[in-house]
Tab-separated table of C-alpha atoms in Angstrom:
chain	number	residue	atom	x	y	z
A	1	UNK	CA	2.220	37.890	88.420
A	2	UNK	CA	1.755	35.098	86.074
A	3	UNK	CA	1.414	35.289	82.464
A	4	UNK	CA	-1.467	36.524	80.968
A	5	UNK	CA	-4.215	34.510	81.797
A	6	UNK	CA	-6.054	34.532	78.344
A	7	UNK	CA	-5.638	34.302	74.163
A	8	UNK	CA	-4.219	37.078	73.339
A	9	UNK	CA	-6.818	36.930	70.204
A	10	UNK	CA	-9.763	37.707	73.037
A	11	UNK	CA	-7.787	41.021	74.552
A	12	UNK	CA	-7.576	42.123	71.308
A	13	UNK	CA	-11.367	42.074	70.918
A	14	UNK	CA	-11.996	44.483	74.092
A	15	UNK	CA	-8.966	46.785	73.822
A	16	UNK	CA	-5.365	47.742	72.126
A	17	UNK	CA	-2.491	46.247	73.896
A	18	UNK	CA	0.762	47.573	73.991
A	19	UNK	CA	4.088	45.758	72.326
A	20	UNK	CA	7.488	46.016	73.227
A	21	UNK	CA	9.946	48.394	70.974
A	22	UNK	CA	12.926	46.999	69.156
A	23	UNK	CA	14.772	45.069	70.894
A	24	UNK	CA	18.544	45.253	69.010
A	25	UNK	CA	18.701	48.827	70.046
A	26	UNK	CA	17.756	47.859	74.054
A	27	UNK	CA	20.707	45.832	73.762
A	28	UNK	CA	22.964	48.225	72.115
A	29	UNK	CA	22.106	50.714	75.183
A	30	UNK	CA	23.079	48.064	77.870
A	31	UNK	CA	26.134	47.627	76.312
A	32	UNK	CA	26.066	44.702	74.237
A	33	UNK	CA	28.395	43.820	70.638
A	34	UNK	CA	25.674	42.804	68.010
A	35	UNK	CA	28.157	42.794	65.401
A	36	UNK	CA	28.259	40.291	62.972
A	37	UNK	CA	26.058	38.127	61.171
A	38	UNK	CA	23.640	36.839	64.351
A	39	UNK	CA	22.641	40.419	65.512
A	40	UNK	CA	20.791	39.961	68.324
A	41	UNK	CA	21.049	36.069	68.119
A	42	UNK	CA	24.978	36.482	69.118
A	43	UNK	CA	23.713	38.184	72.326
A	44	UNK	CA	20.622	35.492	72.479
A	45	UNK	CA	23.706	32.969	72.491
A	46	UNK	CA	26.274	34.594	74.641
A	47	UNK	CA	24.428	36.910	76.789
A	48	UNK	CA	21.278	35.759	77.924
A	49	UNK	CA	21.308	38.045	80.947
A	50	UNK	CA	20.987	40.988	78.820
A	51	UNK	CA	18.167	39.309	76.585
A	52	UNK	CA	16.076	39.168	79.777
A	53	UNK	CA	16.888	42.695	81.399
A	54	UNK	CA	15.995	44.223	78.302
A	55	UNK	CA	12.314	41.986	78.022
A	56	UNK	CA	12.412	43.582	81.565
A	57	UNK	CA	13.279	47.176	80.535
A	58	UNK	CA	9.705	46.745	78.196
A	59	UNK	CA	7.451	45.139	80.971
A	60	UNK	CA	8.483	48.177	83.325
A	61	UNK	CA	7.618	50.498	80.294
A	62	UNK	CA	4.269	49.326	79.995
A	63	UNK	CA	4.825	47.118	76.784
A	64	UNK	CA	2.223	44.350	77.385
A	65	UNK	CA	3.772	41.541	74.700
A	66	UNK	CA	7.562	40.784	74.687
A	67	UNK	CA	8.674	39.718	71.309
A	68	UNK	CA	11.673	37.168	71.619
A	69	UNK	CA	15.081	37.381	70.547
A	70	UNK	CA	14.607	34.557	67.745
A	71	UNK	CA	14.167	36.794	64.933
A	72	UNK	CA	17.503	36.097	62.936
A	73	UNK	CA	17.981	32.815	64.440
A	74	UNK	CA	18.240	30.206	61.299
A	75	UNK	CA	19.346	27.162	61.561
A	76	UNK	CA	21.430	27.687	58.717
A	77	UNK	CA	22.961	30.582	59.492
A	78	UNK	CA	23.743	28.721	63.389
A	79	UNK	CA	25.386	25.591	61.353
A	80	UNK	CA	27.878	27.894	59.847
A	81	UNK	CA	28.933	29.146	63.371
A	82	UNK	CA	29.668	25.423	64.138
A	83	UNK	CA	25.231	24.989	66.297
A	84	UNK	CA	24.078	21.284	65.519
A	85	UNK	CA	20.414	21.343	65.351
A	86	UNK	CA	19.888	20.903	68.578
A	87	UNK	CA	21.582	23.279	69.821
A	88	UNK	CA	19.980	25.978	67.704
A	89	UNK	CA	16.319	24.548	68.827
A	90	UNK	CA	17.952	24.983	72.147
A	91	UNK	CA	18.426	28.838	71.464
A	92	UNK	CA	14.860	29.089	70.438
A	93	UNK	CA	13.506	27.737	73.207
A	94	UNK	CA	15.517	29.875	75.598
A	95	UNK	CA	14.845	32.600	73.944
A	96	UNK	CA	10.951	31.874	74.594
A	97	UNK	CA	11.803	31.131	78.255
A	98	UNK	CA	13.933	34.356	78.621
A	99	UNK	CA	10.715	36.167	77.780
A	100	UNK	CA	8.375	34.270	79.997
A	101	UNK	CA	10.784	35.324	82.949
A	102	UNK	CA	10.481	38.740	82.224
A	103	UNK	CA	6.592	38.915	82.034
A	104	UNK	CA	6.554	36.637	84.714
A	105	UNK	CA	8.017	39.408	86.949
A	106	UNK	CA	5.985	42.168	85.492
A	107	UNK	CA	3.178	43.788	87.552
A	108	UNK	CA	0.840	43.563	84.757
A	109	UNK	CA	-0.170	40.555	82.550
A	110	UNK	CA	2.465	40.248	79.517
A	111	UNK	CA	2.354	37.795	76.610
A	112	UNK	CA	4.826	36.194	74.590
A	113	UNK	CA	5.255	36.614	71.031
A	114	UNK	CA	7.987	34.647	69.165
A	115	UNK	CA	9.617	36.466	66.969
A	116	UNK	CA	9.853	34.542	63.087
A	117	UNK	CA	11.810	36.955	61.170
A	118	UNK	CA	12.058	36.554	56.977
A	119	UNK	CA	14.366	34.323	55.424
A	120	UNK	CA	16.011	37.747	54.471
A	121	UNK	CA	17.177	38.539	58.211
A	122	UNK	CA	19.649	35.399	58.604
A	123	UNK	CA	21.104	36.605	55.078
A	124	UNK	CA	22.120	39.611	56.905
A	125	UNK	CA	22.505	41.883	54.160
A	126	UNK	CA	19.274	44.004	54.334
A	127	UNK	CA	17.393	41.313	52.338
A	128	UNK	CA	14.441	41.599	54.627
A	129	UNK	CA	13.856	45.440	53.322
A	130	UNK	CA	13.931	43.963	49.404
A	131	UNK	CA	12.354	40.020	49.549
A	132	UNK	CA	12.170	38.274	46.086
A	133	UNK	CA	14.579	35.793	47.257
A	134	UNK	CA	14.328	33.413	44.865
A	135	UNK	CA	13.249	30.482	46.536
A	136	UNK	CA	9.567	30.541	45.954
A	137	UNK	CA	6.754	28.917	48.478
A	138	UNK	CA	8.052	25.740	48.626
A	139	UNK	CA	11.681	26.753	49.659
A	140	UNK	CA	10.520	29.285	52.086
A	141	UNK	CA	8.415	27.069	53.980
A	142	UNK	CA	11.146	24.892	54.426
A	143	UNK	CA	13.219	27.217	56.143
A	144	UNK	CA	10.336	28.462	58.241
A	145	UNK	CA	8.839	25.112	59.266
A	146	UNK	CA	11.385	23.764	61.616
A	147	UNK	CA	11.673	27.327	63.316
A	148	UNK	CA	8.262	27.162	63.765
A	149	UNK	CA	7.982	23.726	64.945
A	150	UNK	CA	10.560	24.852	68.049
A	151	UNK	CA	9.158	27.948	69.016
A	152	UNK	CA	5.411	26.868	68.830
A	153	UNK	CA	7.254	23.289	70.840
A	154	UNK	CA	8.560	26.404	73.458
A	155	UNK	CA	5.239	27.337	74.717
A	156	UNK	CA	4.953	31.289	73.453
A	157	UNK	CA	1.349	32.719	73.673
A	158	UNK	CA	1.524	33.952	69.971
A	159	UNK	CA	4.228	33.725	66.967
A	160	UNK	CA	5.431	37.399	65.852
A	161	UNK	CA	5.680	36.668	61.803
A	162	UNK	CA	7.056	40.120	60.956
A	163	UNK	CA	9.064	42.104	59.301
A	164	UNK	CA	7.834	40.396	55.969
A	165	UNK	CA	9.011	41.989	53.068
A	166	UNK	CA	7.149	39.713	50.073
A	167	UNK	CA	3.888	38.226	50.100
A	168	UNK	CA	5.026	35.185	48.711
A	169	UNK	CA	6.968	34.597	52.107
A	170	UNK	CA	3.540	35.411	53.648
A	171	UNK	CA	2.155	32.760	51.837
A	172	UNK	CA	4.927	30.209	52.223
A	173	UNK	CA	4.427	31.141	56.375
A	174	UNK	CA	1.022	30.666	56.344
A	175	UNK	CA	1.305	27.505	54.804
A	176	UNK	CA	3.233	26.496	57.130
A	177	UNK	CA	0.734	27.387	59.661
A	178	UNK	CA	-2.243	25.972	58.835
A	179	UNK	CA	-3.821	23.655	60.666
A	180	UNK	CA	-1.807	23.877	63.657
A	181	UNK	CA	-4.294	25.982	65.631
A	182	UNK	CA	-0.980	28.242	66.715
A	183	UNK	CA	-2.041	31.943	66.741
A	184	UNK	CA	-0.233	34.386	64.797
A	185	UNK	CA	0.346	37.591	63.883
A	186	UNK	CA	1.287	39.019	60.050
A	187	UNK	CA	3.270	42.330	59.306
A	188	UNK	CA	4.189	43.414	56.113
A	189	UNK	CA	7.200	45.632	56.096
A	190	UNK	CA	6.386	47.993	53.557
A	191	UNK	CA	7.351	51.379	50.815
A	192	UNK	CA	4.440	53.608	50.442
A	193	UNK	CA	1.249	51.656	49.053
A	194	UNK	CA	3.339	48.351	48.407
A	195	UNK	CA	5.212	45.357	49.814
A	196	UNK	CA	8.956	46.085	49.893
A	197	UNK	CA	8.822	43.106	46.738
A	198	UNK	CA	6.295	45.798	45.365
A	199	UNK	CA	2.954	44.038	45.880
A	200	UNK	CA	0.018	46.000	46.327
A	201	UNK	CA	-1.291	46.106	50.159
A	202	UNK	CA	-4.506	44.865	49.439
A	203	UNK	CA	-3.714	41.694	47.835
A	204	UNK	CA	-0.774	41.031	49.967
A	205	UNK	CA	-3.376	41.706	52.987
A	206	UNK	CA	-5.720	39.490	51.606
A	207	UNK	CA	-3.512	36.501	51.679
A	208	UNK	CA	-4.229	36.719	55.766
A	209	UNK	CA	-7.996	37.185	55.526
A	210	UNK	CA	-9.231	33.686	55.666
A	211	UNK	CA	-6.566	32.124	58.243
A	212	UNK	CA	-7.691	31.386	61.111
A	213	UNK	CA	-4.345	30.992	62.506
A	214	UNK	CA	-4.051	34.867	61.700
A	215	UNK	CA	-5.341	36.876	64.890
A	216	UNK	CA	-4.010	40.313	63.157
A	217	UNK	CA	-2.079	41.910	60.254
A	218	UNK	CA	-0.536	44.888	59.679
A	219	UNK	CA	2.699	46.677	59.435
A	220	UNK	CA	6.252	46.761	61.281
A	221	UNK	CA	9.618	48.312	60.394
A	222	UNK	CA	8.667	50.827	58.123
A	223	UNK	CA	8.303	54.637	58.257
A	224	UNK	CA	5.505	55.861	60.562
A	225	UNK	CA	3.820	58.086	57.382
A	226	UNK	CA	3.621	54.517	55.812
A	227	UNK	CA	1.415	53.286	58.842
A	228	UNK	CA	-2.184	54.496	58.341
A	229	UNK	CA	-1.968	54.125	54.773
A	230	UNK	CA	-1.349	50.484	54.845
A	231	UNK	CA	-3.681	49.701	58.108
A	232	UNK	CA	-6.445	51.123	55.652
A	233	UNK	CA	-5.448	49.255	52.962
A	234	UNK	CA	-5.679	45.608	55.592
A	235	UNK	CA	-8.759	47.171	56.792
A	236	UNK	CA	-10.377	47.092	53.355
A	237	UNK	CA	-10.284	43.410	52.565
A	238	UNK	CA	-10.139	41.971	56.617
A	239	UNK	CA	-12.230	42.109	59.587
A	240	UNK	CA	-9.149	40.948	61.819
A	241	UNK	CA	-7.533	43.237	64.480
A	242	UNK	CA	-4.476	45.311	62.831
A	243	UNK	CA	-0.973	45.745	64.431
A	244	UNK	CA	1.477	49.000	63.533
A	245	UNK	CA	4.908	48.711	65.350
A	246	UNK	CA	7.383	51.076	62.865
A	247	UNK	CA	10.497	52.154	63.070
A	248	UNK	CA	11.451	55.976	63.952
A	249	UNK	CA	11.760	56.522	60.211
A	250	UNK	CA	15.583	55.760	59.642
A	251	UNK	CA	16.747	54.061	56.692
A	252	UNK	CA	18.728	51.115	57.054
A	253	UNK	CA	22.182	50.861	54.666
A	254	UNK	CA	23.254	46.829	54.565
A	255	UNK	CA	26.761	47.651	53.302
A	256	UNK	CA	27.710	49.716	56.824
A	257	UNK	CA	24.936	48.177	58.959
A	258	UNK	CA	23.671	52.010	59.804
A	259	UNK	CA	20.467	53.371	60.270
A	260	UNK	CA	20.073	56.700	58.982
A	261	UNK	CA	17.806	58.558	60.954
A	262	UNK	CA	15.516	61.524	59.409
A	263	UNK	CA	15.628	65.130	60.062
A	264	UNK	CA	12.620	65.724	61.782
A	265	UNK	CA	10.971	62.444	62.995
A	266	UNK	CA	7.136	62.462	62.085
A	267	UNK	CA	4.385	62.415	64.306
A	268	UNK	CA	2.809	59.253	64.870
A	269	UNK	CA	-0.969	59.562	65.032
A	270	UNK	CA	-1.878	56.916	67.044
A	271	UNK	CA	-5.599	57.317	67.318
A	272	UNK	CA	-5.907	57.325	63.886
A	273	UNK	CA	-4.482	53.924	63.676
A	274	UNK	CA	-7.034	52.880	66.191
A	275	UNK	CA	-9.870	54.321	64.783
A	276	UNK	CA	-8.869	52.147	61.463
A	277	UNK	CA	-8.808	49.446	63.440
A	278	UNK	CA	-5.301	49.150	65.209
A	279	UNK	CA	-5.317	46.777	68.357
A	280	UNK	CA	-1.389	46.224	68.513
A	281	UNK	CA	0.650	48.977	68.804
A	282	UNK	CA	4.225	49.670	69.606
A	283	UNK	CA	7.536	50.237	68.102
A	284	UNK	CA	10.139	48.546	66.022
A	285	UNK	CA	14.051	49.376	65.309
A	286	UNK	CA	15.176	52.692	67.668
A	287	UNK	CA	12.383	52.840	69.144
A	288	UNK	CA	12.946	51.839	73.057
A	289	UNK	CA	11.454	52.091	76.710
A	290	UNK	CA	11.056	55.140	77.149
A	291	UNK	CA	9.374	55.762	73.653
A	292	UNK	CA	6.902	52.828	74.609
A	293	UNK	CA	6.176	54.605	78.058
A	294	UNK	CA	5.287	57.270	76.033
A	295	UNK	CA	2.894	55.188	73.891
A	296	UNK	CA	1.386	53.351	76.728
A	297	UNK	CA	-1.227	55.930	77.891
A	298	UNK	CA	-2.706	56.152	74.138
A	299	UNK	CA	-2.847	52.579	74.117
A	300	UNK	CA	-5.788	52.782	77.333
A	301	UNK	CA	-6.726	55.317	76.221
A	302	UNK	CA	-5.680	58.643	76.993
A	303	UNK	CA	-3.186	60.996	75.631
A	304	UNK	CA	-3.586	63.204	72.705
A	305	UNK	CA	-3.775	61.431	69.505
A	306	UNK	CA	-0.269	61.932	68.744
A	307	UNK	CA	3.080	61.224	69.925
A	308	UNK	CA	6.364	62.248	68.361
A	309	UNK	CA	9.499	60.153	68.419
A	310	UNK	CA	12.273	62.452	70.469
A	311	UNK	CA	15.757	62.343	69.665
């Protein structure tokens, strides 16, 4: 089947759609080393294979977008492993076309969302779950632009800008954006009522409200009981669709690269989300196939309201 056949902005309108879960952990399960400082990129650069079977592991789930394997794929952090330019535009793009293959081969119509993770995920040292960098607007948008410019150049239906810890990296992203006519998606990661930088939702939200580019904000990579809270808090100053893909609830420690899961993994009410105005649902980190399987039949609509993380 080919790709989905139209904006992803005009589903959105009619009906939730279903995202993919976190991809690191796919890859972990098939057996692949995402140690060191690339993460997923090293397997984006030396496996491709398994980049693809686990897009393909999603599709067969149900999820209905793919997000790409770009998300800590820097062109600085790819010069210090000895990538020219071109060769780390070259990663971007296949990562994009790795994707396509997999919805491409799906029995149901998949999109492609390209994954533009903070400047804090090529530091990796857990930088994306503090922001306040210290490079301000100007300096963040000119680490995003060029990763932009290659991924939007590689044809995805929709860029994935996630994972964003500090509304002044929202700002320096949508910058960046506008004018281009590329659609986009925004999500905050996010403690309690605030940006991980400690912005209030609202205002950080707000940043999103009048860009077009924007065809949804909300939330991914934080703890499920953090979800509705913030969707209501995006609901209160936008209009636009809202998108919740969080984690199981673990806790990620930088200095041993370990999640730490939680005792007893909280429900996630999903129709709650909905009902404040969640179109794009999934899952982030740990959360994997069969977990979106789970979520597909809330996302059209049946179910019971709830579904709870196992293991």
């Amino acid at each position: 089947m080919p790709r989905a056949s139209r904006p992803l902005a005009e589903a959105l309108a009619d009906r939730a759609v279903l995202l993919d879960g976190g991809l690191s952990n796919q890859l972990a399960d098939q057996g692949c080393d995402l140690s060191g400082g690339l993460w997923s990129g090293r397997v984006l650069a030396e496996r491709p294979d398994q980049v693809e079977a686990a897009h393909a592991a999603y599709a067969r789930a149900g999820a209905e977008v793919l997000i790409t394997a770009s998300y800590q794929v820097g062109y600085e952090a790819f010069a210090a492993r000895g990538y020219d330019r071109a060769g780390t535009t070259a990663l971007l793009h296949r990562g994009v076309a790795l994707a396509a293959r997999a919805a491409e081969a799906a029995d149901h119509e998949v999109w492609v969302a390209a994954s533009v993770g903070p400047y804090g995920a090529v530091l990796a040292d857990g930088s994306e779950y503090r922001g306040r960098y210290g490079l301000g607007v100007r300096g963040l948008a000119a680490f995003h632009r060029p990763r932009i410019e290659a991924l939007l150049a590689a044809g995805a239906d929709v860029l994935a800008l996630e994972t964003v810890p500090d509304a002044e990296e929202a700002e320096a992203l949508l910058g960046v954006l506008a004018g281009t006519g590329a659609a986009a998606w925004l999500s905050y990661t996010v403690a309690g009522p605030r940006t991980r930088a400690g912005q209030p939702l609202p205002e950080a939200f707000a940043l999103a409200a009048g860009a077009p580019e924007v065809i949804a904000v909300g939330v991914n990579c934080c703890d499920p009981a953090d979800v509705l809270p913030a969707l209501e808090a995006a609901a209160s100053v936008t209009p636009k669709p809202l998108v919740a893909y969080p984690n199981d609830g673990s806790v990620w420690e930088a200095a041993t690269a370990t999640w730490h899961a939680p005792a007893h993994p909280a429900p996630w009410p999903v129709e709650a989300w909905r009902a404040t105005g969640a179109r794009l649902i999934g899952g982030c980190c740990r959360i994997g196939p069969a977990g979106i399987a789970e979520l597909a039949a809330g996302t059209s609509g049946g179910g019971t309201g709830h579904w709870r993380q196992r293991g």
